[in-house]
């Protein structure tokens, strides 16, 4: 509301009063924020930047405070973008901490509801507990030491509680039953003395047990030392056992090694003979392969010769076949000559008998004239059919476009109906009833407005929806009261629907108070009525009820100059791009007041159907349907005429053909005879000399037979050369068989010796592996034994270990039995450790220290009781005096309003200082009793007054 405002309060500013919107909160917010208060103290916004006037980038609060000798000026600059503040003290830059210190020095507490109470925090003041109210009162109006005394009392009382627990326990401990009594009503984490007292008793009990534990520990130590020595000797005994096994295996392996060497010497001659036999076999195998390759090469050549002979036989057959074909061709030529001569003879006879040709030209000319007229008519009909078909195709294309557009509009309407069904089920049910029962109404009723209103641009839907109430958006519109009553009865259906009646005199054509052109300079571009279409009754109702014809719609430009628009145009309702402004004049001050609200997004009118367009499309579709029907009828008539003309055309052409045939027959016969004579001469010239062809055929066959004889001779020579190669192949096979038999015999003898050799080799490998394994085992056992005894790398076996080992068993079985026996005995001594003696001494010392500590706390308790008594007397005197003054004024103020109010000190337990509180009790009606002020019992106004 204000860009700059200066307020000069008097010295006793207590309450800020004023009508709504006059700026009370501006003053209170400035006081709080200017005195380093947080936005949460005001209960209006969580960010300090939100307190700056809309459209401005920063705001400033300057407060001058009375202080001797010089006043102090505190300035706060609030920046909207960064949501940060800059502080100044007496026009000099300062930090927030420095400002807070200056304000605290003046005892200013903007977070204390008893000192600073914003309007939005009245509810929180009523929620303050009695204890919180007392502390807030002490801080705000009490003497400086009052709140300090209260804090000291609470601290002293807390210490007294802790010390009393210790005293109570010590007194109980002195009895013979030695029970521990603890006051569980106190918090254990704050009663250190109680914990120490309990610890003292437990330590005394543990010390009693430690005496027996010390004796048992020494006995257990003897068994543990013996177990340790047995565990040290055991790996040495195990090592010695494995070392002896290693020596035995080593001797056996050396013996087997000698046997293996002897067997290898025996097998050497047989190995040499087997190698010689294998070399002989490889030589024979090479010769056999060479012989087989030579045989294969000659066999391939024989095959080629046989294939060549077969090819020569095929050539002879082809030559004979060619001669037979020429012989058949000559026979066919002779036959064609005879047939041609017969045809020529027949045509000559027909030509001789044919009369002189009559004159048929006049008849032919008459038929040509008829054909020409008929063809002209057919051409005209074809042109008409083509034009009609093109027109029909254009009409069908336009009809499809209209049907598609109607489908889109129907889909939009269907979506709107589904939206209605989801949101308002009763309204949708009533709509279905209305559509089935339109005959019951005298005038055509209108469906719900959200279906009837069609926004011209979906971006403008939010203006209409924010202007028209949601109850009217789903309302049915009737032109008469009688029709509306008929609808509301609705066969006694129990549906909750809205219905309105349009004015008797239509307001749909009402003119706005001024032309929209006069408002263009303010950014207005249209009145609401021009943004949508609706049936006349709906538009009449909206103009009458909502004055849509006189509510302008503007842009961001309108928003930027809204103050000028309100002052200069005297408009009562205004829409900008995102806001709605309602303007009214105060009945009391005659001042112009405006409220603005953000526009909610459209829900019902985002999908709109243009009813004018839909009606035009339906009319166009009907016109096109009639046009298509007319075109089909005209095309049917033309097709029938086309069919008749085609039939007549065929008849005239046949008549013309017959006339022409009659005139052309003689010329045709003469021409055909000439052609046949030419053909006959050609046939006589194409004669074939069969004797000459027969001689040529015999010459070719003889030449091929000579080539065949040469091939047969070469084939016989090849067959002769392959015989000795086959003999050599048999000889080589026999030699290879004998050598293979000798090799098998030698391998059998070698195999018998190899069995013994492999057995010996396997035995040697097994012994060698076992020897190596035992050797590694010995090394590992030696390493483990030295580690168990904790010997150094080069350390000799100590003499004390030798002496100790001599008294212990020498076998693993005896050592294990002895070891188990000692472990069993040692396991009987559980819960003992080497520190038992040290713990015994330590517990004794701690018992002495705790005893001295608790005696000291007992003396401290007596001191605290004396301090509490002194502080309590001083605090209560000051507190009661302050509360009496408050109560006196509070009662006086309430009496002036014919009400009753009192303030008193609330005490549950005189010793529980943290539970002391201030109780406010009020009575606003003579018929009621005094009631304590709570967040729930009194009304909002009563709490505010209190």
PDB file of N, CA and C in Angstrom, residues 669-700:
ATOM      1  N   UNK A 669      -8.567 -60.629-104.439  1.00  0.00           N
ATOM      2  CA  UNK A 669      -8.175 -61.909-105.036  1.00  0.00           C
ATOM      3  C   UNK A 669      -6.979 -61.724-105.966  1.00  0.00           C
ATOM      4  N   UNK A 670      -6.982 -60.680-106.772  1.00  0.00           N
ATOM      5  CA  UNK A 670      -5.852 -60.437-107.671  1.00  0.00           C
ATOM      6  C   UNK A 670      -4.566 -60.215-106.881  1.00  0.00           C
ATOM      7  N   UNK A 671      -4.664 -59.452-105.781  1.00  0.00           N
ATOM      8  CA  UNK A 671      -3.484 -59.192-104.947  1.00  0.00           C
ATOM      9  C   UNK A 671      -2.981 -60.472-104.305  1.00  0.00           C
ATOM     10  N   UNK A 672      -3.903 -61.315-103.802  1.00  0.00           N
ATOM     11  CA  UNK A 672      -3.504 -62.557-103.154  1.00  0.00           C
ATOM     12  C   UNK A 672      -2.821 -63.507-104.124  1.00  0.00           C
ATOM     13  N   UNK A 673      -3.338 -63.541-105.385  1.00  0.00           N
ATOM     14  CA  UNK A 673      -2.727 -64.440-106.383  1.00  0.00           C
ATOM     15  C   UNK A 673      -1.295 -63.997-106.654  1.00  0.00           C
ATOM     16  N   UNK A 674      -1.052 -62.682-106.769  1.00  0.00           N
ATOM     17  CA  UNK A 674       0.300 -62.182-106.992  1.00  0.00           C
ATOM     18  C   UNK A 674       1.232 -62.574-105.850  1.00  0.00           C
ATOM     19  N   UNK A 675       0.710 -62.454-104.635  1.00  0.00           N
ATOM     20  CA  UNK A 675       1.536 -62.798-103.460  1.00  0.00           C
ATOM     21  C   UNK A 675       1.892 -64.274-103.481  1.00  0.00           C
ATOM     22  N   UNK A 676       0.931 -65.115-103.823  1.00  0.00           N
ATOM     23  CA  UNK A 676       1.181 -66.555-103.829  1.00  0.00           C
ATOM     24  C   UNK A 676       2.201 -66.938-104.894  1.00  0.00           C
ATOM     25  N   UNK A 677       2.137 -66.245-106.091  1.00  0.00           N
ATOM     26  CA  UNK A 677       3.148 -66.514-107.132  1.00  0.00           C
ATOM     27  C   UNK A 677       4.546 -66.171-106.625  1.00  0.00           C
ATOM     28  N   UNK A 678       4.673 -65.066-105.910  1.00  0.00           N
ATOM     29  CA  UNK A 678       5.983 -64.699-105.344  1.00  0.00           C
ATOM     30  C   UNK A 678       6.470 -65.757-104.383  1.00  0.00           C
ATOM     31  N   UNK A 679       5.569 -66.237-103.551  1.00  0.00           N
ATOM     32  CA  UNK A 679       5.920 -67.277-102.583  1.00  0.00           C
ATOM     33  C   UNK A 679       6.350 -68.561-103.285  1.00  0.00           C
ATOM     34  N   UNK A 680       5.659 -68.896-104.414  1.00  0.00           N
ATOM     35  CA  UNK A 680       5.970 -70.124-105.151  1.00  0.00           C
ATOM     36  C   UNK A 680       7.364 -70.025-105.753  1.00  0.00           C
ATOM     37  N   UNK A 681       7.708 -68.876-106.334  1.00  0.00           N
ATOM     38  CA  UNK A 681       9.023 -68.705-106.912  1.00  0.00           C
ATOM     39  C   UNK A 681      10.118 -68.810-105.857  1.00  0.00           C
ATOM     40  N   UNK A 682       9.857 -68.272-104.680  1.00  0.00           N
ATOM     41  CA  UNK A 682      10.839 -68.356-103.605  1.00  0.00           C
ATOM     42  C   UNK A 682      11.078 -69.799-103.176  1.00  0.00           C
ATOM     43  N   UNK A 683       9.974 -70.575-103.102  1.00  0.00           N
ATOM     44  CA  UNK A 683      10.106 -71.987-102.717  1.00  0.00           C
ATOM     45  C   UNK A 683      10.911 -72.767-103.752  1.00  0.00           C
ATOM     46  N   UNK A 684      10.711 -72.487-105.048  1.00  0.00           N
ATOM     47  CA  UNK A 684      11.441 -73.204-106.092  1.00  0.00           C
ATOM     48  C   UNK A 684      12.928 -72.850-106.063  1.00  0.00           C
ATOM     49  N   UNK A 685      13.250 -71.584-105.670  1.00  0.00           N
ATOM     50  CA  UNK A 685      14.659 -71.189-105.597  1.00  0.00           C
ATOM     51  C   UNK A 685      15.380 -71.832-104.402  1.00  0.00           C
ATOM     52  N   UNK A 686      14.666 -72.183-103.324  1.00  0.00           N
ATOM     53  CA  UNK A 686      15.264 -72.742-102.099  1.00  0.00           C
ATOM     54  C   UNK A 686      15.454 -74.242-102.163  1.00  0.00           C
ATOM     55  N   UNK A 687      15.597 -74.841-103.327  1.00  0.00           N
ATOM     56  CA  UNK A 687      15.742 -76.302-103.452  1.00  0.00           C
ATOM     57  C   UNK A 687      17.075 -76.760-102.856  1.00  0.00           C
ATOM     58  N   UNK A 688      17.140 -77.972-102.220  1.00  0.00           N
ATOM     59  CA  UNK A 688      18.341 -78.560-101.579  1.00  0.00           C
ATOM     60  C   UNK A 688      18.808 -79.742-102.422  1.00  0.00           C
ATOM     61  N   UNK A 689      20.209 -79.826-102.685  1.00  0.00           N
ATOM     62  CA  UNK A 689      20.813 -80.939-103.430  1.00  0.00           C
ATOM     63  C   UNK A 689      21.164 -82.055-102.460  1.00  0.00           C
ATOM     64  N   UNK A 690      20.324 -83.070-102.339  1.00  0.00           N
ATOM     65  CA  UNK A 690      20.493 -84.142-101.353  1.00  0.00           C
ATOM     66  C   UNK A 690      21.708 -85.004-101.662  1.00  0.00           C
ATOM     67  N   UNK A 691      22.039 -85.227-102.934  1.00  0.00           N
ATOM     68  CA  UNK A 691      23.194 -86.075-103.266  1.00  0.00           C
ATOM     69  C   UNK A 691      24.490 -85.415-102.801  1.00  0.00           C
ATOM     70  N   UNK A 692      24.581 -84.099-103.059  1.00  0.00           N
ATOM     71  CA  UNK A 692      25.788 -83.376-102.623  1.00  0.00           C
ATOM     72  C   UNK A 692      25.904 -83.384-101.112  1.00  0.00           C
ATOM     73  N   UNK A 693      24.781 -83.176-100.400  1.00  0.00           N
ATOM     74  CA  UNK A 693      24.782 -83.183 -98.929  1.00  0.00           C
ATOM     75  C   UNK A 693      25.189 -84.542 -98.403  1.00  0.00           C
ATOM     76  N   UNK A 694      24.762 -85.663 -99.086  1.00  0.00           N
ATOM     77  CA  UNK A 694      25.093 -87.017 -98.658  1.00  0.00           C
ATOM     78  C   UNK A 694      26.592 -87.250 -98.771  1.00  0.00           C
ATOM     79  N   UNK A 695      27.216 -86.753 -99.872  1.00  0.00           N
ATOM     80  CA  UNK A 695      28.654 -86.923-100.052  1.00  0.00           C
ATOM     81  C   UNK A 695      29.425 -86.155 -98.980  1.00  0.00           C
ATOM     82  N   UNK A 696      29.017 -84.908 -98.671  1.00  0.00           N
ATOM     83  CA  UNK A 696      29.695 -84.129 -97.635  1.00  0.00           C
ATOM     84  C   UNK A 696      29.614 -84.825 -96.266  1.00  0.00           C
ATOM     85  N   UNK A 697      28.466 -85.416 -95.988  1.00  0.00           N
ATOM     86  CA  UNK A 697      28.293 -86.121 -94.705  1.00  0.00           C
ATOM     87  C   UNK A 697      29.261 -87.283 -94.598  1.00  0.00           C
ATOM     88  N   UNK A 698      29.428 -88.083 -95.702  1.00  0.00           N
ATOM     89  CA  UNK A 698      30.337 -89.244 -95.662  1.00  0.00           C
ATOM     90  C   UNK A 698      31.774 -88.806 -95.454  1.00  0.00           C
ATOM     91  N   UNK A 699      32.172 -87.672 -96.075  1.00  0.00           N
ATOM     92  CA  UNK A 699      33.548 -87.177 -95.915  1.00  0.00           C
ATOM     93  C   UNK A 699      33.823 -86.836 -94.449  1.00  0.00           C
ATOM     94  N   UNK A 700      32.911 -86.145 -93.800  1.00  0.00           N
ATOM     95  CA  UNK A 700      33.088 -85.739 -92.380  1.00  0.00           C
ATOM     96  C   UNK A 700      33.168 -86.955 -91.478  1.00  0.00           C
TER      97      UNK A 700
END
